[in-house]
Amino acid sequence: MTDKRMTDKRMTDKRMTDKKPIYHTILIIGGGLSGLRAAVAVHEAGQDVAVLSKVYPIRSHSGAAQGGVNAALGNHPEGHDDSWERHAFDTIKGADYLADQPRAEILAREAQERVLEMEHWGAYFSRFPNGRIAQRPFGGAGFPRTCYAADRTGHHLLHTLWEQCLRREIPFYNEWLVTRLVVDEGRCCGAIALHIPTGELHVFAAGAVIVAGGGHGRIYAKSSNAYINTGSATAAAYRAGVPLEDMAFVQFHPTTLYGTNILITEGVRGEGGYLLNADGERFMADYAPQVMELAPRDIVARAIQTEVAEGRGIGDGYVHLDVRHLGADVIQEHLPGIRQIAMDFAGVDPIETPIPVQPAQHYSMGGLACDENGETPLPGLFAIGECSCISVHGANRLGGNSLLETLVFGKRAGEQACRWACRWACRWACRWANQVASGGGIPQESALLSALHEEQAAIEALRARSTGERQIALRRQMQATMTDQVGVYREARSLAQAVETLAELKDRYRHVTLDHRGKAFNYDLVDTLELGGMLDLAQATALTALRRTECRGAHWRTDHPGRDDENWLKHSLATYVPGEPPRITYQDVIITRYEPSERGY
Ligand SMILES: Cc1cc2nc3c(=O)[nH]c(=O)nc-3n(C[C@H](O)[C@H](O)[C@H](O)COP(=O)(O)OP(=O)(O)OC[C@H]3O[C@@H](n4cnc5c(N)ncnc54)[C@H](O)[C@@H]3O)c2cc1C
């Protein structure tokens, strides 16, 4: 460890013992791709930055991404005419026109630079024989533009950015769970976090906070997401006052492994895999005759669900993904991870036997409302990555655009947070000087410490409670409710039931009790604290889905067929109201170049 890092560490240890706020100019919550990319950007801007993560960063869900990252590089023999404009158009059409168009354009325009930068930092990409980064076709894309590292793209990107952070000696607080954000005088000025190994609560002060907490797929029973994807950082920002945008739009990935719902990447279809029903038919011919298996995910997921519902599914509800015709060489070279997953978790070798697949929750299009620089309506708070809703994915995200989003907007938000914190720091420094001169304490320290004490008291009360329900019973009921009633196909009656069940679960949550009261690594406490936030996110999802009486992208209402631009070409915003259901308001979609039209494939 260098001298500087030792000094930093000694200072941090001392502040932790004193329970004084631990200060960083920019505090990033989340060590996935978006958090790490933002950390590099802040460091490049010469500002002090730290990353706080509830798991060791390279265990973040970004590392599980398989299929690839989009950029119109035009490397594929059939992709020479590709351009960032085509990429932007495909993204907006894929989004069923709910994306904010200037932001989708930024995503597509900055893609090449971000992907090549990753390559220059050492990311390992698969290559074409001419040495250029290999690209494969993905659903909803007009050209093959998904750059990949076999079927382990996220792993390679995450490790590359992690190396870049280590190289810059960016400090990390690993195994810290943020339970609450602190807002004082209308500004986010820090966070309260639980140090999981010791069970101690601490307070962090910051010039600006960036939330990069990832998705919240685990509010569903069937999900391709890691168990850590609970959305607790998103929930903390929601409770601090940031509205949740477009939560009704939940992506169900068409091909997750039957039984465990481990993801089977879209890259398998990109390589030429077929979807077959019980009669051995390539049923996508009936749903998207031109692009077949490479239709966007919402369309393929509904097709599978329909095949199963109409009796053409296999077993108790799956179809086959067949790659046998690709041959052993292609499977072993391009899809080695998928082959291993199929063999380990379903007992089938895709070289010889089709893979059993079914749709499951995969991605949260909705999230914390923010602009193209990650700036949320709460001053001092930024959001990036899957927890955010910059609104580039609208009603349905295209595969390969999420990894891209983490890189493009991670960088932008890191830079903007620096600009913001510098402006604030000037004001703060003047006030600090005046206050200290007149004998007062450091501004906002009292707000930070009183938030710490309140959180401490709430956790102590939970620890002391001796009777009540265990969190797991509530969690399972919430997950089953979301999968059964807020799934691929939706209608008013079951959505209303879900809203009611979630309200009842929130009520019961107030009386949960812990099985384990110890301090060190108390995951019973972690799970219980996180469940409160999951219920909030589930409620916002179900309620906005109930209110939206149309079909758009991933939100499919069987009782309201068809897209309704006249009434519903608008974003839904859910604002947290303590003790009550969220307040739902609406906001215009930013439409510039591309007039909404019918979305056919
Ligand atoms: C199986 C799978 C495969 C995928 N494949 C692709 C693909 O091929 N292409 C593509 O574009 N997209 C893919 N996606 C989506 C994409 O991987 C994710 O959307 C993206 O990586 C999310 O990055 P992130 O930085 O937002 O969050 P994550 O990588 O999920 O990181 C979240 C971080 O937040 C931290 N955190 C969360 N809550 C707290 C808290 N309360 N306190 C402290 N820390 C907290 C966690 O520790 C973690 O470090 C895939 C997703 C899955 C699930």
XYZ file of C-alpha atoms and ligand atoms in Angstrom:
654
model
C 0.000 0.000 0.000
C 1.363 3.449 -0.862
C 2.039 6.089 1.832
C -0.968 8.118 0.678
C -3.305 5.146 0.860
C -1.979 4.251 4.335
C -2.636 7.793 5.534
C -6.123 7.732 3.982
C -6.811 4.432 5.640
C -5.606 5.605 9.064
C -7.795 8.704 8.774
C -10.788 6.624 7.716
C -10.234 4.131 10.543
C -10.099 7.006 13.022
C -13.280 8.611 11.681
C -14.979 5.217 11.830
C -14.011 4.820 15.487
C -15.156 8.385 16.272
C -18.320 7.911 14.186
C -17.522 11.218 12.533
C -18.673 11.545 8.919
C -16.236 9.968 6.444
C -15.867 12.595 3.723
C -15.296 12.202 -0.013
C -15.978 14.852 -2.642
C -17.831 12.266 -4.736
C -19.292 9.139 -3.165
C -20.349 6.399 -5.583
C -22.750 3.746 -4.341
C -22.203 0.630 -6.450
C -19.140 -1.146 -7.805
C -20.653 -2.527 -11.038
C -19.741 -1.259 -14.491
C -21.532 2.069 -14.181
C -20.074 2.849 -10.738
C -16.541 1.941 -11.798
C -16.787 3.916 -15.047
C -17.979 6.959 -13.096
C -15.155 6.518 -10.564
C -12.570 6.587 -13.365
C -14.192 9.733 -14.804
C -14.113 11.523 -11.431
C -10.506 10.552 -10.907
C -9.604 11.771 -14.399
C -11.223 15.097 -13.488
C -8.823 15.321 -10.560
C -11.417 14.988 -7.807
C -11.470 12.856 -4.683
C -13.757 9.838 -5.148
C -14.635 6.653 -3.285
C -16.778 3.656 -4.215
C -18.962 1.919 -1.693
C -20.356 -1.506 -2.550
C -22.337 -4.117 -0.704
C -20.295 -6.852 -2.405
C -16.729 -7.038 -3.601
C -17.009 -5.038 -6.875
C -16.106 -7.815 -9.289
C -19.023 -9.828 -7.870
C -21.485 -7.191 -9.132
C -24.122 -8.417 -11.562
C -22.385 -6.674 -14.493
C -19.913 -9.558 -14.376
C -22.708 -11.967 -15.374
C -23.472 -10.196 -18.660
C -22.997 -12.610 -21.499
C -24.001 -11.506 -24.975
C -22.223 -8.205 -25.595
C -22.192 -4.451 -25.898
C -23.531 -2.437 -28.856
C -21.546 0.034 -30.970
C -21.962 0.727 -34.671
C -18.358 -0.149 -35.524
C -19.329 -1.646 -38.881
C -16.813 -4.497 -38.516
C -19.181 -7.297 -39.560
C -19.173 -8.108 -43.307
C -22.932 -7.371 -43.339
C -22.588 -4.288 -41.160
C -20.472 -1.874 -43.213
C -23.431 0.503 -43.687
C -24.145 0.686 -39.995
C -24.042 4.097 -38.320
C -24.770 5.650 -34.957
C -27.971 7.096 -36.462
C -29.199 3.585 -37.326
C -28.295 2.465 -33.823
C -30.267 5.378 -32.342
C -33.258 4.614 -34.561
C -33.253 0.888 -33.659
C -33.069 1.828 -29.963
C -36.018 4.228 -30.228
C -38.133 1.824 -32.265
C -37.204 -1.029 -29.906
C -38.321 1.219 -27.032
C -41.776 1.428 -28.674
C -41.161 5.194 -28.944
C -41.120 5.819 -25.202
C -37.376 6.648 -25.159
C -36.308 10.279 -24.840
C -34.816 10.641 -28.303
C -31.885 13.030 -27.701
C -30.654 10.696 -24.963
C -30.886 7.609 -27.171
C -28.844 9.562 -29.714
C -26.158 10.290 -27.117
C -26.057 6.585 -26.262
C -25.527 5.602 -29.888
C -23.180 8.487 -30.774
C -20.781 7.937 -27.874
C -20.838 4.132 -28.177
C -17.846 3.712 -30.454
C -15.555 5.846 -28.348
C -16.528 4.088 -25.107
C -16.138 0.574 -26.523
C -12.785 1.341 -28.165
C -11.610 2.942 -24.935
C -12.402 -0.316 -23.138
C -10.406 -2.178 -25.764
C -7.460 0.179 -25.280
C -7.658 -0.362 -21.533
C -7.213 -4.061 -22.197
C -10.735 -5.531 -22.485
C -10.570 -8.868 -24.185
C -12.950 -8.931 -27.175
C -13.548 -11.784 -29.623
C -12.147 -10.877 -33.052
C -12.768 -11.403 -36.734
C -9.922 -12.987 -38.747
C -8.847 -9.460 -39.842
C -8.181 -8.578 -36.198
C -11.148 -6.239 -35.722
C -13.546 -6.580 -32.770
C -16.121 -9.269 -33.641
C -19.812 -8.278 -33.805
C -22.896 -10.497 -33.739
C -26.552 -9.840 -34.641
C -28.899 -9.107 -31.727
C -32.667 -8.705 -31.519
C -34.168 -5.525 -32.949
C -30.884 -4.369 -34.490
C -30.756 -3.532 -38.203
C -27.109 -4.638 -38.448
C -24.841 -7.024 -36.517
C -23.450 -4.504 -34.001
C -23.057 -6.322 -30.697
C -19.366 -6.530 -29.745
C -18.605 -9.521 -27.547
C -16.051 -11.530 -25.644
C -17.396 -15.042 -26.376
C -20.377 -15.271 -23.989
C -18.601 -13.650 -21.027
C -18.558 -9.992 -22.070
C -19.543 -8.498 -18.704
C -16.844 -10.433 -16.902
C -14.127 -9.028 -19.148
C -15.431 -5.451 -19.083
C -15.847 -5.440 -15.303
C -12.356 -6.776 -14.693
C -10.903 -4.201 -17.093
C -12.549 -1.286 -15.280
C -11.616 -2.764 -11.905
C -7.974 -2.782 -13.029
C -8.319 0.856 -14.103
C -9.616 1.758 -10.627
C -6.804 -0.139 -8.895
C -4.273 1.567 -11.119
C -5.636 4.946 -10.022
C -5.696 3.871 -6.359
C -9.364 4.777 -6.009
C -10.486 3.881 -2.473
C -13.201 1.215 -2.078
C -15.480 0.433 0.834
C -16.465 -3.153 0.123
C -19.241 -5.013 1.948
C -20.925 -1.790 3.021
C -24.694 -1.577 2.588
C -26.208 1.886 2.135
C -29.475 1.943 4.036
C -30.375 5.597 3.677
C -29.368 8.820 1.950
C -29.109 12.028 3.925
C -30.820 15.153 2.632
C -30.299 18.498 4.295
C -31.480 21.889 3.091
C -32.787 20.241 -0.083
C -29.441 18.695 -1.031
C -28.200 15.126 -0.837
C -25.153 15.442 1.402
C -24.280 11.871 2.276
C -25.339 8.338 3.114
C -25.713 6.033 6.073
C -24.143 2.627 5.555
C -23.905 -0.640 7.462
C -20.456 -2.193 7.575
C -21.576 -5.793 7.033
C -18.513 -7.529 8.589
C -18.881 -5.698 11.927
C -22.546 -4.660 11.903
C -21.596 -1.039 12.684
C -23.456 1.880 11.115
C -21.481 4.858 9.810
C -22.197 8.083 8.041
C -20.532 9.290 4.839
C -20.522 12.955 3.834
C -20.087 13.936 0.196
C -20.122 16.890 -2.156
C -22.220 14.758 -4.511
C -23.514 11.197 -4.397
C -23.831 8.927 -7.439
C -26.178 5.973 -7.092
C -25.076 3.059 -9.289
C -26.914 0.299 -7.434
C -27.985 -1.911 -10.374
C -31.333 -3.568 -11.075
C -34.000 -4.883 -8.717
C -34.995 -8.077 -10.534
C -35.246 -10.031 -7.306
C -38.621 -8.497 -6.547
C -39.718 -11.314 -8.927
C -39.643 -15.043 -8.146
C -38.391 -15.993 -11.611
C -35.465 -13.794 -12.581
C -32.135 -14.075 -14.360
C -30.710 -11.577 -11.883
C -28.173 -12.266 -9.132
C -29.570 -12.621 -5.613
C -27.901 -9.301 -4.754
C -30.124 -7.403 -7.255
C -32.571 -6.122 -4.686
C -32.547 -2.421 -5.546
C -31.792 -1.239 -2.018
C -29.787 1.769 -3.203
C -32.600 2.670 -5.641
C -35.103 2.446 -2.808
C -32.922 4.700 -0.619
C -32.896 7.377 -3.344
C -36.658 6.975 -3.909
C -37.306 7.510 -0.209
C -34.998 10.536 -0.274
C -37.277 12.131 -2.867
C -36.184 11.021 -6.352
C -39.196 9.866 -8.423
C -39.170 6.433 -10.030
C -39.797 6.671 -13.767
C -41.537 4.098 -15.987
C -41.432 1.276 -13.463
C -44.200 -0.615 -15.277
C -41.702 -1.558 -17.978
C -40.009 -4.756 -16.875
C -38.056 -6.801 -19.377
C -38.768 -10.527 -19.454
C -35.934 -12.308 -21.199
C -37.361 -14.970 -23.496
C -34.654 -17.550 -22.924
C -33.742 -18.376 -19.363
C -32.923 -21.941 -18.412
C -36.026 -23.862 -17.403
C -35.834 -24.676 -13.685
C -33.254 -22.142 -12.466
C -33.906 -19.176 -14.805
C -30.180 -18.695 -15.377
C -29.778 -16.546 -18.470
C -29.218 -18.163 -21.861
C -27.930 -15.178 -23.812
C -29.626 -13.702 -26.834
C -26.222 -14.298 -28.414
C -27.336 -17.922 -28.871
C -30.040 -16.715 -31.261
C -27.564 -14.182 -32.653
C -25.327 -17.107 -33.597
C -28.303 -18.722 -35.381
C -30.158 -20.713 -32.679
C -33.781 -21.790 -33.363
C -36.749 -21.675 -31.014
C -38.914 -24.799 -31.307
C -42.279 -25.681 -29.766
C -43.529 -29.132 -28.735
C -44.292 -29.922 -32.387
C -40.722 -29.054 -33.391
C -41.890 -25.937 -35.304
C -39.924 -22.656 -35.499
C -42.942 -20.824 -34.147
C -41.402 -17.329 -34.455
C -42.510 -17.488 -38.110
C -46.032 -16.734 -36.802
C -44.970 -13.719 -34.708
C -42.096 -11.960 -36.511
C -41.828 -13.548 -39.965
C -39.010 -11.328 -41.188
C -36.562 -11.486 -38.313
C -37.809 -14.697 -36.640
C -35.805 -15.438 -33.444
C -34.116 -12.021 -33.664
C -37.220 -10.001 -32.860
C -36.881 -7.775 -29.753
C -37.182 -9.513 -26.409
C -40.697 -8.408 -25.525
C -42.043 -9.945 -28.742
C -40.166 -13.238 -28.357
C -41.133 -13.555 -24.666
C -44.824 -13.095 -25.532
C -44.535 -15.597 -28.379
C -43.164 -18.267 -26.024
C -45.809 -17.507 -23.397
C -48.525 -17.799 -26.070
C -47.178 -21.121 -27.368
C -47.237 -22.490 -23.816
C -50.702 -21.058 -23.056
C -52.138 -22.550 -26.271
C -50.811 -26.026 -25.504
C -47.739 -26.087 -27.750
C -45.257 -25.793 -24.877
C -43.156 -28.661 -23.574
C -43.454 -30.236 -20.090
C -45.092 -27.822 -17.693
C -44.181 -24.675 -19.582
C -41.060 -24.302 -21.712
C -39.820 -24.439 -25.316
C -36.558 -25.565 -26.893
C -33.604 -23.466 -27.971
C -31.790 -25.553 -30.554
C -28.196 -24.917 -31.664
C -27.258 -28.402 -32.819
C -27.135 -27.289 -36.462
C -24.387 -24.735 -35.642
C -21.936 -27.554 -35.021
C -19.601 -28.310 -32.129
C -16.872 -25.858 -33.220
C -19.104 -22.750 -33.231
C -20.726 -23.748 -29.939
C -17.399 -24.375 -28.243
C -15.764 -21.226 -29.537
C -18.602 -18.674 -29.321
C -20.863 -20.094 -26.606
C -18.641 -21.997 -24.165
C -20.245 -20.499 -21.049
C -23.761 -21.318 -22.228
C -22.798 -24.905 -22.984
C -21.351 -25.235 -19.483
C -24.462 -23.710 -17.856
C -26.762 -26.061 -19.816
C -24.671 -29.086 -18.849
C -24.298 -28.097 -15.186
C -27.812 -26.867 -14.464
C -30.070 -28.748 -16.917
C -27.979 -31.818 -17.640
C -28.055 -31.249 -21.418
C -25.148 -30.735 -23.796
C -26.377 -28.241 -26.459
C -24.110 -29.897 -29.027
C -26.438 -32.910 -28.852
C -29.689 -31.783 -27.193
C -31.825 -28.603 -27.368
C -31.827 -26.346 -24.288
C -35.144 -26.034 -22.345
C -35.956 -22.317 -21.937
C -38.718 -20.054 -20.621
C -39.156 -16.286 -20.091
C -38.217 -14.694 -16.744
C -37.676 -11.202 -15.378
C -34.358 -9.868 -16.652
C -34.011 -6.086 -16.685
C -35.620 -3.007 -15.142
C -36.259 -0.355 -17.798
C -37.662 1.881 -15.071
C -35.616 3.492 -12.343
C -34.535 6.758 -10.776
C -35.580 9.688 -12.949
C -32.556 11.591 -14.238
C -31.242 13.456 -17.272
C -28.506 12.669 -19.796
C -25.838 13.527 -17.205
C -27.378 11.340 -14.529
C -28.635 14.389 -12.631
C -31.780 13.625 -10.613
C -34.305 16.219 -9.432
C -32.680 15.998 -5.973
C -29.689 18.387 -5.993
C -26.389 16.601 -5.339
C -27.748 13.171 -6.287
C -26.923 11.386 -9.542
C -28.078 8.022 -10.870
C -26.525 5.741 -13.501
C -26.738 2.214 -14.848
C -29.684 -0.095 -14.408
C -30.993 1.695 -11.298
C -31.497 4.861 -13.345
C -34.090 5.809 -15.936
C -32.318 8.200 -18.272
C -34.954 6.892 -20.613
C -32.902 5.496 -23.433
C -34.660 2.109 -23.273
C -38.235 3.396 -23.047
C -40.722 0.528 -22.980
C -38.271 -2.181 -24.078
C -34.472 -2.345 -24.001
C -32.516 -3.839 -26.872
C -29.932 -6.458 -25.928
C -26.413 -5.017 -25.699
C -27.611 -1.494 -24.878
C -27.396 -1.854 -21.118
C -23.677 -2.533 -20.889
C -23.295 0.399 -23.246
C -25.441 2.619 -21.046
C -23.205 1.922 -18.033
C -20.130 3.104 -19.942
C -21.619 6.139 -21.710
C -23.619 7.565 -18.831
C -21.197 6.401 -16.114
C -18.585 8.683 -17.651
C -20.998 11.569 -18.190
C -22.411 11.419 -14.661
C -18.941 11.214 -13.109
C -17.929 14.379 -14.937
C -21.159 16.212 -14.175
C -21.014 15.266 -10.482
C -17.532 16.833 -10.339
C -18.833 20.048 -11.888
C -21.737 20.067 -9.461
C -19.624 19.332 -6.391
C -17.125 22.043 -7.308
C -19.870 24.645 -7.570
C -21.275 23.499 -4.270
C -17.826 23.281 -2.637
C -17.211 26.988 -3.329
C -20.435 27.937 -1.595
C -19.820 25.437 1.173
C -16.262 26.670 1.795
C -17.487 30.277 2.279
C -20.215 29.174 4.628
C -17.913 26.864 6.516
C -15.404 29.669 7.020
C -18.125 32.016 8.329
C -19.669 29.389 10.551
C -16.390 28.259 12.065
C -15.362 31.897 12.540
C -18.563 32.504 14.477
C -18.027 29.407 16.646
C -20.536 27.075 14.852
C -19.789 23.492 13.777
C -19.214 22.170 10.271
C -22.350 22.781 8.162
C -24.519 19.710 7.735
C -22.535 17.623 10.212
C -25.429 17.805 12.651
C -27.917 16.680 9.963
C -25.637 13.775 9.042
C -25.162 12.714 12.641
C -28.825 12.984 13.517
C -29.702 10.814 10.483
C -27.138 8.308 11.734
C -28.699 8.230 15.190
C -32.213 7.808 13.786
C -31.117 4.909 11.595
C -29.247 3.379 14.509
C -32.374 3.583 16.683
C -34.534 1.982 13.962
C -32.111 -0.945 13.586
C -31.829 -1.388 17.348
C -35.628 -1.500 17.585
C -35.691 -4.207 14.896
C -33.007 -6.161 16.744
C -34.925 -5.882 20.010
C -38.276 -7.073 18.583
C -38.887 -10.607 19.822
C -42.173 -11.556 18.164
C -43.376 -11.231 14.586
C -42.974 -12.767 11.139
C -39.690 -13.671 9.443
C -38.809 -11.613 6.391
C -38.517 -14.649 4.115
C -42.264 -15.404 4.190
C -43.060 -11.868 3.030
C -40.292 -11.868 0.447
C -41.555 -15.102 -1.152
C -45.114 -13.819 -1.288
C -43.983 -10.560 -2.901
C -41.911 -12.456 -5.483
C -44.725 -14.867 -6.348
C -47.191 -11.976 -6.615
C -44.936 -10.119 -9.040
C -44.251 -13.165 -11.225
C -47.891 -14.325 -11.297
C -49.707 -10.998 -11.477
C -47.283 -8.419 -12.896
C -45.709 -10.650 -15.546
C -45.488 -10.916 -19.336
C -49.273 -10.634 -19.795
C -51.213 -8.313 -17.486
C -54.819 -7.302 -16.873
C -56.645 -4.999 -14.467
C -58.028 -7.576 -12.046
C -54.749 -9.329 -11.252
C -52.791 -6.057 -11.216
C -55.258 -4.617 -8.705
C -54.904 -7.772 -6.611
C -51.119 -7.377 -6.717
C -51.383 -3.760 -5.552
C -53.569 -4.883 -2.675
C -51.292 -7.767 -1.681
C -48.240 -5.502 -1.731
C -49.956 -2.950 0.510
C -50.782 -5.742 2.950
C -47.189 -7.027 2.827
C -45.890 -3.511 3.545
C -48.123 -3.416 6.562
C -46.923 -6.811 7.802
C -43.332 -5.729 7.156
C -43.593 -3.235 10.003
C -43.715 -6.187 12.403
C -40.988 -8.465 11.025
C -38.538 -9.975 13.416
C -34.990 -11.286 13.089
C -33.897 -14.875 13.657
C -30.348 -13.786 14.217
C -29.403 -10.779 16.322
C -25.602 -10.908 16.096
C -23.607 -8.099 14.522
C -20.932 -9.668 12.309
C -22.126 -10.628 8.802
C -25.762 -10.595 9.847
C -27.412 -11.338 6.507
C -30.746 -11.859 8.230
C -30.545 -8.140 9.090
C -29.312 -7.201 5.590
C -32.155 -9.153 3.927
C -34.735 -7.674 6.264
C -33.561 -4.106 5.682
C -33.512 -4.648 1.916
C -36.974 -6.193 1.829
C -38.505 -2.865 2.904
C -37.076 -1.199 -0.197
C -38.050 -4.110 -2.458
C -41.665 -3.764 -1.369
C -41.564 -0.055 -2.251
C -40.188 -0.794 -5.718
C -42.677 -3.624 -6.294
C -45.540 -1.344 -5.288
C -44.447 1.391 -7.717
C -44.157 -1.247 -10.480
C -47.584 -2.789 -9.916
C -49.384 0.507 -9.441
C -47.991 2.188 -12.556
C -48.722 -1.010 -14.531
C -52.327 -0.940 -13.319
C -52.766 2.703 -14.292
C -51.239 2.330 -17.792
C -54.175 1.083 -19.853
C -52.402 0.253 -23.127
C -49.875 -2.166 -24.621
C -46.421 -0.726 -25.191
C -43.127 -2.638 -25.384
C -42.803 -4.973 -22.439
C -46.040 -3.772 -20.824
C -48.800 -5.894 -22.337
C -52.365 -5.438 -21.130
C -54.668 -8.172 -22.424
C -57.649 -6.009 -21.434
C -56.367 -2.962 -23.363
C -55.057 -4.156 -26.731
C -52.941 -1.817 -28.834
C -50.636 1.104 -28.211
C -52.451 4.304 -27.303
C -50.241 7.255 -28.235
C -53.008 9.733 -27.712
C -53.271 9.025 -24.001
C -50.099 7.178 -23.097
C -47.148 8.556 -25.030
C -45.815 9.808 -21.700
C -43.580 8.732 -18.846
C -45.071 7.654 -15.510
C -43.434 9.046 -12.390
C -43.980 7.516 -8.940
C -43.104 9.771 -6.011
C -42.618 8.318 -2.542
C -45.192 9.314 0.060
C -44.421 7.920 3.540
C -47.083 5.487 4.763
C -49.154 5.772 1.573
C -49.082 4.504 -2.004
C -46.845 6.556 -4.281
C -48.185 9.642 -6.021
C -48.318 8.999 -9.780
C -47.744 11.850 -12.222
C -46.837 11.991 -15.913
C -44.230 13.704 -18.069
C -43.886 14.206 -21.823
C -41.575 12.010 -23.868
C -38.865 14.014 -25.664
C -39.483 13.409 -29.359
C -37.211 15.062 -31.908
C -36.380 13.266 -35.152
C -38.359 10.039 -35.138
C -42.162 10.271 -35.293
C -43.809 7.340 -33.507
C -45.079 4.766 -35.984
C -46.249 1.174 -35.867
C -43.535 -1.150 -34.635
C -43.362 -4.164 -36.933
C -40.564 -6.716 -37.402
C -27.428 -12.577 -16.518
C -27.400 -11.231 -17.166
C -26.809 -11.061 -18.409
C -26.799 -9.802 -19.007
N -26.207 -9.672 -20.238
C -26.154 -8.443 -20.814
C -25.508 -8.264 -22.074
O -24.946 -9.193 -22.648
N -25.499 -7.026 -22.605
C -26.075 -5.955 -21.996
O -26.029 -4.851 -22.534
N -26.680 -6.100 -20.785
C -26.710 -7.316 -20.180
N -27.317 -7.446 -18.955
C -27.726 -6.239 -18.223
C -26.483 -5.555 -17.655
O -25.518 -6.518 -17.305
C -26.801 -4.731 -16.416
O -27.918 -3.920 -16.641
C -25.614 -3.826 -16.050
O -24.410 -4.558 -16.023
C -25.867 -3.172 -14.719
O -24.714 -2.482 -14.308
P -24.803 -1.522 -13.049
O -23.470 -0.889 -12.892
O -25.967 -0.644 -13.198
O -25.139 -2.480 -11.814
P -24.507 -3.801 -11.215
O -23.423 -4.368 -12.029
O -25.648 -4.688 -10.890
O -23.843 -3.290 -9.869
C -24.597 -2.796 -8.793
C -23.668 -2.439 -7.666
O -24.381 -1.755 -6.658
C -24.004 -2.221 -5.387
N -25.124 -1.964 -4.482
C -26.443 -2.176 -4.710
N -27.168 -1.767 -3.652
C -26.297 -1.283 -2.748
C -26.434 -0.723 -1.458
N -27.622 -0.557 -0.885
N -25.317 -0.350 -0.800
C -24.098 -0.514 -1.362
N -23.907 -1.029 -2.583
C -25.003 -1.409 -3.267
C -23.650 -3.680 -5.603
O -22.748 -4.130 -4.619
C -23.009 -3.623 -6.994
O -21.629 -3.354 -6.866
C -27.364 -8.701 -18.347
C -27.936 -8.866 -17.103
C -27.987 -10.121 -16.532
C -28.694 -10.261 -15.207
